[in-house]
Short mmCIF file of C-alpha atoms in Angstrom, two decimals:
data_model
loop_
_atom_site.label_atom_id
_atom_site.label_comp_id
_atom_site.label_asym_id
_atom_site.label_seq_id
_atom_site.Cartn_x
_atom_site.Cartn_y
_atom_site.Cartn_z
CA MET A 1158 -4.73 0.68 12.80
CA THR A 1159 -5.84 4.23 12.19
CA ALA A 1160 -9.19 5.60 11.13
CA VAL A 1161 -9.33 6.94 7.60
CA GLY A 1162 -11.67 9.84 8.04
CA ALA A 1163 -15.24 10.93 8.46
CA ALA A 1164 -16.22 9.78 4.99
CA LEU A 1165 -15.53 6.17 5.85
CA ALA A 1166 -17.26 6.55 9.17
CA ALA A 1167 -20.31 7.76 7.28
CA THR A 1168 -20.03 4.80 4.95
CA LEU A 1169 -19.99 2.48 7.95
CA ALA A 1170 -23.07 4.13 9.39
CA LEU A 1171 -24.92 3.76 6.12
CA SER A 1172 -23.85 0.13 5.85
CA ALA A 1173 -24.93 -0.83 9.34
CA CYS A 1174 -28.41 -1.67 8.11
CA GLY A 1175 -27.05 -4.88 6.56
CA GLY A 1176 -25.73 -6.37 3.36
CA ALA A 1177 -28.14 -5.90 0.52
CA GLY A 1178 -30.09 -2.80 1.39
CA GLY A 1179 -32.87 -4.24 -0.78
CA GLU A 1180 -34.04 -7.66 -1.88
CA SER A 1181 -31.74 -10.49 -0.86
CA ALA A 1182 -30.45 -13.08 -3.31
CA GLU A 1183 -32.85 -15.63 -1.86
CA GLU A 1184 -35.74 -13.26 -2.57
CA GLY A 1185 -34.72 -12.96 -6.19
CA GLY A 1186 -33.60 -9.31 -6.31
CA GLU A 1187 -31.86 -8.43 -9.55
CA ASP A 1188 -29.34 -6.01 -8.04
CA GLN A 1189 -27.75 -7.25 -4.84
CA THR A 1190 -24.94 -5.98 -2.66
CA VAL A 1191 -22.56 -8.06 -0.57
CA THR A 1192 -21.31 -5.91 2.28
CA VAL A 1193 -17.90 -6.92 3.64
CA TRP A 1194 -16.55 -5.42 6.86
CA HIS A 1195 -12.77 -5.49 7.30
CA TYR A 1196 -10.09 -3.62 9.26
CA PHE A 1197 -7.38 -3.25 6.58
CA SER A 1198 -5.68 0.11 6.11
CA ALA A 1199 -2.35 -0.91 4.51
CA ASP A 1200 -2.34 -0.24 0.76
CA ASN A 1201 -1.56 -3.83 -0.24
CA GLN A 1202 -4.30 -5.27 1.99
CA VAL A 1203 -6.87 -2.77 0.68
CA ALA A 1204 -5.78 -3.68 -2.85
CA LEU A 1205 -6.50 -7.34 -2.10
CA MET A 1206 -10.03 -6.51 -0.95
CA ASP A 1207 -10.55 -4.53 -4.16
CA GLU A 1208 -9.32 -7.48 -6.23
CA TYR A 1209 -11.70 -9.83 -4.45
CA ALA A 1210 -14.57 -7.44 -5.17
CA LYS A 1211 -13.67 -7.29 -8.87
CA LYS A 1212 -13.28 -11.06 -9.06
CA PHE A 1213 -16.72 -11.74 -7.59
CA GLU A 1214 -18.51 -9.00 -9.50
CA ALA A 1215 -17.04 -10.24 -12.79
CA THR A 1216 -18.78 -13.61 -12.47
CA ASN A 1217 -21.98 -12.45 -10.76
CA GLU A 1218 -23.92 -10.04 -12.92
CA GLY A 1219 -25.92 -7.46 -11.00
CA VAL A 1220 -23.96 -7.99 -7.79
CA THR A 1221 -21.91 -5.26 -6.10
CA VAL A 1222 -19.37 -5.88 -3.37
CA GLU A 1223 -19.17 -3.05 -0.85
CA ASN A 1224 -15.97 -3.16 1.22
CA VAL A 1225 -16.38 -1.22 4.47
CA TYR A 1226 -13.39 -0.29 6.64
CA VAL A 1227 -13.84 -0.65 10.41
CA PRO A 1228 -10.86 0.26 12.64
CA TYR A 1229 -9.21 -2.82 14.13
CA ASP A 1230 -9.90 -1.87 17.74
CA GLN A 1231 -13.58 -1.27 16.96
CA MET A 1232 -14.33 -4.33 14.84
CA ASN A 1233 -15.54 -6.67 17.57
CA SER A 1234 -17.70 -4.11 19.33
CA LYS A 1235 -19.32 -2.93 16.09
CA VAL A 1236 -20.04 -6.44 14.84
CA VAL A 1237 -21.48 -7.44 18.21
CA SER A 1238 -23.59 -4.27 18.43
CA ALA A 1239 -24.89 -4.77 14.90
CA ALA A 1240 -25.81 -8.38 15.68
CA GLY A 1241 -27.72 -7.24 18.76
CA ALA A 1242 -29.72 -4.89 16.55
CA GLN A 1243 -30.18 -7.68 13.95
CA THR A 1244 -28.20 -5.75 11.36
CA GLY A 1245 -24.59 -5.87 10.20
CA PRO A 1246 -22.45 -7.16 7.35
CA ASP A 1247 -22.99 -10.08 5.02
CA VAL A 1248 -19.33 -11.02 5.44
CA VAL A 1249 -17.02 -10.12 8.32
CA VAL A 1250 -13.21 -10.32 8.09
CA PHE A 1251 -11.71 -10.26 11.58
CA ASN A 1252 -8.78 -11.35 13.73
CA GLY A 1253 -9.08 -15.12 13.50
CA ALA A 1254 -8.09 -15.56 17.13
CA GLU A 1255 -11.18 -13.68 18.25
CA TRP A 1256 -13.85 -15.87 16.70
CA GLY A 1257 -14.88 -16.88 20.22
CA VAL A 1258 -15.72 -13.30 21.19
CA LEU A 1259 -18.00 -12.96 18.18
CA SER A 1260 -19.54 -16.41 18.58
CA GLN A 1261 -20.44 -15.83 22.23
CA ALA A 1262 -22.30 -12.70 21.16
CA GLY A 1263 -24.15 -14.58 18.43
CA ALA A 1264 -22.59 -12.37 15.77
CA LEU A 1265 -21.63 -15.15 13.33
CA ALA A 1266 -23.90 -17.48 11.37
CA PRO A 1267 -23.11 -21.22 11.51
CA LEU A 1268 -21.31 -22.58 8.44
CA ASP A 1269 -21.87 -26.32 8.98
CA GLU A 1270 -24.37 -26.81 6.17
CA GLN A 1271 -22.30 -24.84 3.65
CA TRP A 1272 -19.04 -26.50 4.66
CA SER A 1273 -20.46 -30.03 4.47
CA SER A 1274 -21.37 -29.46 0.83
CA PHE A 1275 -18.22 -27.48 -0.10
CA ALA A 1276 -16.36 -29.54 -2.71
CA ASP A 1277 -12.93 -28.22 -1.67
CA ALA A 1278 -13.35 -28.60 2.10
CA ASP A 1279 -10.74 -31.38 2.23
CA GLN A 1280 -8.08 -28.92 1.04
CA PHE A 1281 -8.19 -27.10 4.38
CA PRO A 1282 -6.44 -28.33 7.55
CA ASP A 1283 -8.41 -28.45 10.79
CA SER A 1284 -6.14 -25.77 12.27
CA VAL A 1285 -7.83 -23.09 10.13
CA LEU A 1286 -11.40 -24.09 11.03
CA HIS A 1287 -12.94 -22.37 14.04
CA GLY A 1288 -16.03 -23.14 16.06
CA THR A 1289 -17.50 -24.91 19.04
CA GLU A 1290 -18.25 -28.62 19.42
CA GLU A 1291 -21.76 -27.87 18.19
CA GLU A 1292 -21.12 -25.69 15.15
CA MET A 1293 -18.52 -24.28 12.76
CA LEU A 1294 -18.42 -20.50 12.65
CA ALA A 1295 -15.36 -19.27 10.75
CA VAL A 1296 -12.46 -20.33 8.57
CA GLN A 1297 -9.12 -18.85 7.58
CA GLY A 1298 -8.46 -18.65 3.86
CA TYR A 1299 -4.78 -17.97 4.47
CA VAL A 1300 -2.41 -17.83 7.40
CA ASN A 1301 0.10 -15.27 8.62
CA LEU A 1302 2.97 -16.30 10.83
CA LEU A 1303 6.31 -15.22 12.20
CA GLY A 1304 9.79 -15.85 10.86
CA LEU A 1305 13.28 -14.48 11.43
CA TRP A 1306 14.11 -11.67 8.99
CA TYR A 1307 17.83 -10.95 8.66
CA ASN A 1308 19.97 -8.17 7.27
CA ALA A 1309 22.23 -10.05 4.87
CA ASP A 1310 24.68 -7.15 4.63
CA ILE A 1311 25.26 -7.18 8.39
CA LEU A 1312 25.62 -10.97 8.49
CA LYS A 1313 28.17 -10.78 5.69
CA GLU A 1314 30.05 -8.07 7.59
CA ILE A 1315 30.28 -10.12 10.78
CA GLY A 1316 30.91 -13.38 8.92
CA VAL A 1317 27.95 -15.50 10.03
CA GLU A 1318 25.23 -17.49 8.31
CA PRO A 1319 21.51 -17.13 9.07
CA PRO A 1320 21.00 -18.98 12.36
CA THR A 1321 19.31 -22.35 12.71
CA THR A 1322 19.52 -22.60 16.52
CA ILE A 1323 19.03 -20.20 19.41
CA GLU A 1324 22.72 -20.57 20.26
CA GLU A 1325 23.66 -19.46 16.74
CA LEU A 1326 21.18 -16.58 16.95
CA GLU A 1327 22.63 -15.31 20.22
CA ALA A 1328 26.19 -15.61 18.92
CA ALA A 1329 25.22 -13.64 15.81
CA MET A 1330 23.52 -10.93 17.89
CA ALA A 1331 26.64 -10.63 20.04
CA ALA A 1332 28.82 -10.24 16.92
CA ALA A 1333 26.43 -7.67 15.48
CA LYS A 1334 26.55 -5.66 18.70
CA ASP A 1335 30.35 -5.76 18.73
CA ALA A 1336 30.27 -4.39 15.17
CA GLY A 1337 28.09 -1.46 16.25
CA HIS A 1338 24.70 -2.81 15.23
CA GLU A 1339 21.56 -3.77 17.11
CA GLY A 1340 20.77 -7.45 17.53
CA ILE A 1341 17.03 -7.94 17.12
CA THR A 1342 13.69 -6.14 17.03
CA LEU A 1343 10.38 -7.58 18.21
CA SER A 1344 7.22 -6.54 20.01
CA ALA A 1345 6.81 -6.82 23.77
CA LEU A 1346 3.56 -4.92 24.15
CA PRO A 1347 1.63 -5.94 27.29
CA GLN A 1348 -1.30 -7.34 25.33
CA SER A 1349 -2.17 -9.89 22.65
CA GLN A 1350 0.49 -8.74 20.18
CA GLY A 1351 3.12 -9.32 22.85
CA GLU A 1352 1.75 -12.81 23.58
CA TRP A 1353 1.75 -13.58 19.85
CA GLN A 1354 5.46 -12.73 19.57
CA ALA A 1355 6.37 -14.30 22.91
CA TYR A 1356 4.80 -17.69 22.17
CA PRO A 1357 7.57 -19.08 19.89
CA TRP A 1358 10.36 -18.21 22.33
CA LEU A 1359 8.46 -19.46 25.38
CA THR A 1360 7.60 -22.78 23.74
CA SER A 1361 11.22 -23.14 22.64
CA GLN A 1362 12.05 -23.47 26.33
CA GLY A 1363 9.36 -26.08 26.96
CA PHE A 1364 6.39 -23.93 27.96
CA ASP A 1365 3.02 -25.42 27.00
CA TYR A 1366 -0.46 -24.06 27.73
CA SER A 1367 -1.72 -27.60 28.24
CA ASP A 1368 0.47 -27.84 31.36
CA PRO A 1369 1.58 -24.33 32.43
CA ASN A 1370 4.87 -24.73 34.29
CA ALA A 1371 6.54 -21.81 36.07
CA ASP A 1372 10.08 -23.08 35.49
CA ASP A 1373 9.61 -23.46 31.73
CA LEU A 1374 7.91 -20.07 31.49
CA ALA A 1375 10.67 -18.42 33.53
CA ALA A 1376 13.30 -19.94 31.23
CA GLY A 1377 11.65 -18.38 28.18
CA LEU A 1378 11.22 -15.00 29.86
CA ALA A 1379 14.81 -15.11 31.12
CA MET A 1380 16.11 -15.68 27.61
CA ALA A 1381 14.37 -12.54 26.32
CA ASN A 1382 15.44 -10.58 29.39
CA SER A 1383 19.06 -11.59 28.76
CA TRP A 1384 18.84 -10.14 25.26
CA VAL A 1385 17.99 -6.79 26.82
CA GLU A 1386 20.70 -7.12 29.45
CA GLU A 1387 23.29 -7.97 26.78
CA GLY A 1388 22.24 -5.00 24.65
CA TYR A 1389 20.82 -7.01 21.76
CA LEU A 1390 17.22 -5.82 22.25
CA SER A 1391 15.93 -2.42 23.36
CA LYS A 1392 13.64 -2.07 26.37
CA GLU A 1393 11.58 0.18 24.11
CA ALA A 1394 10.20 -3.05 22.64
CA THR A 1395 7.62 -2.89 25.43
CA THR A 1396 6.04 0.09 23.62
CA TRP A 1397 6.23 -1.29 20.06
CA ASP A 1398 3.47 -2.96 18.13
CA GLN A 1399 4.56 -5.25 15.29
CA THR A 1400 4.83 -2.39 12.80
CA VAL A 1401 7.42 -0.26 14.62
CA PRO A 1402 10.15 -2.90 15.04
CA PHE A 1403 9.98 -3.80 11.37
CA GLN A 1404 10.31 -0.14 10.44
CA GLN A 1405 13.48 -0.10 12.51
CA PHE A 1406 14.71 -3.23 10.77
CA THR A 1407 14.13 -1.79 7.28
CA ALA A 1408 15.94 1.40 8.32
CA GLY A 1409 19.13 -0.70 8.56
CA GLY A 1410 21.47 -1.23 11.48
CA VAL A 1411 19.58 -4.19 12.99
CA ALA A 1412 20.69 -7.75 12.33
CA PHE A 1413 17.38 -9.55 12.92
CA ALA A 1414 13.64 -8.98 13.22
CA GLU A 1415 11.01 -11.37 14.50
CA ASN A 1416 8.15 -10.51 12.20
CA GLY A 1417 5.71 -11.85 9.66
CA ASN A 1418 5.23 -12.71 6.03
CA TRP A 1419 2.89 -9.72 5.68
CA GLN A 1420 5.95 -7.43 5.84
CA MET A 1421 7.20 -8.42 2.39
CA GLY A 1422 5.85 -5.27 0.78
CA ALA A 1423 7.36 -3.03 3.46
CA ALA A 1424 10.73 -4.74 3.06
CA GLU A 1425 10.70 -4.27 -0.70
CA ALA A 1426 9.66 -0.63 -0.42
CA ASP A 1427 11.85 0.51 2.47
CA ALA A 1428 14.94 -1.69 2.88
CA ASN A 1429 18.03 -0.43 1.08
CA PHE A 1430 20.03 -3.54 1.84
CA GLU A 1431 19.97 -7.24 1.02
CA TYR A 1432 17.68 -9.20 3.31
CA GLY A 1433 16.20 -12.65 3.75
CA VAL A 1434 14.06 -14.84 6.01
CA VAL A 1435 14.61 -18.14 7.79
CA PRO A 1436 12.32 -20.06 10.15
CA LEU A 1437 12.57 -18.97 13.76
CA PRO A 1438 15.31 -21.16 15.33
CA LEU A 1439 13.19 -22.76 18.05
CA GLY A 1440 14.45 -26.30 18.55
CA GLU A 1441 12.24 -29.35 18.97
CA SER A 1442 9.58 -27.90 21.29
CA GLY A 1443 9.12 -24.48 19.70
CA LYS A 1444 5.87 -23.59 17.98
CA VAL A 1445 4.64 -20.68 15.85
CA TYR A 1446 1.05 -19.50 15.86
CA LEU A 1447 -0.89 -19.71 12.59
CA GLY A 1448 -2.57 -16.34 12.57
CA GLY A 1449 -4.42 -14.43 9.97
CA GLU A 1450 -7.93 -13.23 9.37
CA GLY A 1451 -10.99 -15.29 10.09
CA ILE A 1452 -13.88 -14.99 7.68
CA GLY A 1453 -17.50 -15.64 8.45
CA ILE A 1454 -21.05 -14.72 7.58
CA GLY A 1455 -22.78 -12.13 9.70
CA ALA A 1456 -25.60 -13.46 11.87
CA SER A 1457 -28.06 -11.02 10.29
CA ALA A 1458 -26.72 -11.11 6.74
CA ASP A 1459 -29.34 -10.02 4.21
CA SER A 1460 -28.07 -12.63 1.78
CA PRO A 1461 -26.24 -15.52 3.46
CA THR A 1462 -26.31 -17.61 0.28
CA LEU A 1463 -24.68 -14.83 -1.73
CA ALA A 1464 -22.23 -14.22 1.12
CA TRP A 1465 -21.16 -17.88 1.02
CA GLU A 1466 -20.74 -17.67 -2.75
CA TYR A 1467 -18.52 -14.64 -2.23
CA LEU A 1468 -16.35 -16.58 0.23
CA THR A 1469 -15.98 -19.62 -2.01
CA GLU A 1470 -15.04 -17.48 -5.00
CA THR A 1471 -12.53 -15.26 -3.15
CA TYR A 1472 -10.97 -16.25 0.17
CA LEU A 1473 -11.55 -20.01 -0.21
CA ASP A 1474 -10.82 -20.27 -3.92
CA ALA A 1475 -7.36 -21.44 -5.04
CA GLU A 1476 -7.01 -18.52 -7.44
CA GLY A 1477 -8.22 -16.12 -4.74
CA GLN A 1478 -5.64 -17.44 -2.30
CA LEU A 1479 -2.88 -16.82 -4.81
CA LEU A 1480 -4.11 -13.23 -5.06
CA ALA A 1481 -3.39 -12.98 -1.32
CA VAL A 1482 0.11 -14.29 -2.00
CA GLU A 1483 0.66 -11.73 -4.74
CA LYS A 1484 -0.78 -8.70 -2.95
CA VAL A 1485 0.08 -9.35 0.70
CA GLY A 1486 2.43 -12.32 0.94
CA SER A 1487 -0.01 -14.40 2.98
CA ILE A 1488 0.41 -18.18 3.00
CA PRO A 1489 -2.52 -20.08 1.44
CA ALA A 1490 -4.46 -22.35 3.80
CA ARG A 1491 -5.44 -24.63 0.91
CA GLU A 1492 -2.98 -27.49 0.47
CA ASP A 1493 -2.99 -27.21 -3.31
CA ALA A 1494 -2.47 -23.44 -3.35
CA ALA A 1495 0.28 -23.70 -0.72
CA GLN A 1496 2.26 -25.90 -3.14
CA ASP A 1497 1.97 -23.42 -6.01
CA PRO A 1498 5.30 -22.18 -7.43
CA ALA A 1499 4.30 -18.65 -6.37
CA VAL A 1500 4.81 -19.88 -2.80
CA VAL A 1501 7.43 -22.64 -2.86
CA ASP A 1502 9.71 -20.91 -5.38
CA ASN A 1503 9.64 -17.58 -3.53
CA PRO A 1504 12.74 -17.35 -1.29
CA LEU A 1505 10.91 -15.13 1.18
CA LEU A 1506 7.70 -17.16 1.37
CA ALA A 1507 9.25 -20.63 1.37
CA PRO A 1508 10.60 -20.33 4.97
CA PHE A 1509 7.13 -19.36 6.19
CA SER A 1510 5.59 -22.27 4.28
CA ALA A 1511 8.10 -24.63 5.87
CA THR A 1512 7.32 -23.20 9.30
CA LEU A 1513 3.60 -23.73 8.72
CA ALA A 1514 4.19 -27.42 8.03
CA GLU A 1515 6.77 -28.10 10.73
CA LEU A 1516 6.09 -25.68 13.60
CA GLY A 1517 2.54 -24.40 13.05
CA ALA A 1518 0.19 -24.22 16.03
CA ASN A 1519 -3.47 -23.29 16.43
CA TYR A 1520 -4.11 -19.66 17.29
CA PRO A 1521 -5.30 -19.33 19.98
CA ASP A 1522 -4.12 -22.54 21.60
CA SER A 1523 -6.99 -25.01 21.41
CA VAL A 1524 -6.74 -25.91 25.13
CA ILE A 1525 -7.76 -22.37 26.14
CA PRO A 1526 -11.54 -22.08 26.68
CA VAL A 1527 -13.23 -19.53 24.42
CA GLU A 1528 -14.25 -17.36 27.35
CA SER A 1529 -10.65 -17.21 28.62
CA VAL A 1530 -8.77 -16.39 25.41
CA ALA A 1531 -8.67 -12.62 25.88
CA ASP A 1532 -7.60 -12.87 29.54
CA VAL A 1533 -4.88 -15.41 28.76
CA GLN A 1534 -3.47 -13.35 25.90
CA THR A 1535 -3.48 -10.14 27.93
CA SER A 1536 -1.97 -11.78 31.01
CA MET A 1537 0.81 -13.46 29.05
CA GLY A 1538 1.50 -10.28 27.12
CA GLN A 1539 1.85 -8.43 30.41
CA ALA A 1540 4.26 -11.04 31.81
CA TRP A 1541 6.33 -10.96 28.61
CA SER A 1542 6.46 -7.16 28.67
CA ALA A 1543 7.37 -7.03 32.38
CA ALA A 1544 10.27 -9.44 31.89
CA VAL A 1545 11.60 -7.72 28.75
CA GLY A 1546 11.27 -4.27 30.32
CA GLY A 1547 12.76 -5.34 33.64
CA GLN A 1548 9.73 -4.39 35.73
CA GLN A 1549 9.81 -7.93 37.14
CA SER A 1550 12.39 -10.67 37.18
CA PRO A 1551 11.58 -13.60 34.89
CA GLU A 1552 10.96 -15.77 37.94
CA GLU A 1553 8.59 -13.23 39.49
CA ALA A 1554 6.70 -12.74 36.25
CA ALA A 1555 6.34 -16.49 35.74
CA ALA A 1556 5.27 -17.21 39.29
CA GLY A 1557 2.76 -14.38 39.19
CA ILE A 1558 0.94 -15.67 36.13
CA VAL A 1559 1.07 -19.48 36.22
CA GLU A 1560 -1.55 -19.84 38.93
CA LYS A 1561 -3.82 -17.47 36.98
CA LEU A 1562 -3.24 -19.42 33.78
CA GLN A 1563 -4.12 -22.68 35.48
CA SER A 1564 -7.37 -21.15 36.66
CA LEU A 1565 -8.25 -19.66 33.27
CA ILE A 1566 -7.41 -22.80 31.34
CA GLY A 1567 -8.90 -25.18 33.89
CA GLN A 1568 -5.73 -27.11 34.66
#
């Protein structure tokens, strides 16, 4: 994510005093403001935030929604700092995997009372609810996940169908290479983005955080390393976040991309070829993280009641979730919205919806203690990157991290 200038920084500074800047809804103020902190900079994601603001303002006279951009890599620190000063946003939209970081700092207000009385609570699976044994702290209104994008023109040229198994994928990548194309793009950054993209391939070979096994981990790392050795995947993947490899895919010349549903807009805008998506071909043991933004109420929200009303009328509302489908291509977390024709009849979204139902896994893995999530993600990302880049053999990378994982997870 990139900062968008001094003006927005000034806006953030002015907003740090809290949500309403005046009387809260509970105090009966006539003009209230709901301040929403988010880290979106892509046009379609910003447009969704604007639509949510319009939707809520249209049914709540005298209420203004103020969307405030906070750079992704600053979100946690700013929310935590604001909570320490008993200020901050009414609503915070953050990386759902990092709810534990915010909860440990006391930056999120408990949602138990609101959730227990929420009429549509039964529409949401447990995998999108986040919190400790004592309290619920955040929820995901939608999920983002990975699939296998393919260049249909290249597959037609080499005479293969979209793969349904790893063996078919590797055969297709070999044929694409022989025809002068690249095989696949993905991210192998030595941090959480790398772990996010590694997880499906590692679990496809039997790796499981509940019982970290060096042999299973080495098998997954060896598979990715072999793709580099065979010339299907560039070592430069170790320097790519998830945006760069998809840009390379949409430029043409690459058969496959491991990437997410949120790239639909980029594909439509930039790809001058026929393309499609299928579920990642992971076999029986493979899993795909259910990512996406977590949403919660700031611990020092001026108007927690109004903040909750905002959430139920935007992110948690069936109509609001379909706005996320339209603007971003996110998959609704609500069971009813996920079955809407806008999702199931869309040839690009349907594979992601099927993956959610068949291969979806909690993100982060629920066996990882809250205090260990960041260390586990970083360590696994580093091992993935080292194996893909050839800095370590798959066996060395696996052996070097399993003992650490066992300690962090408590196995």
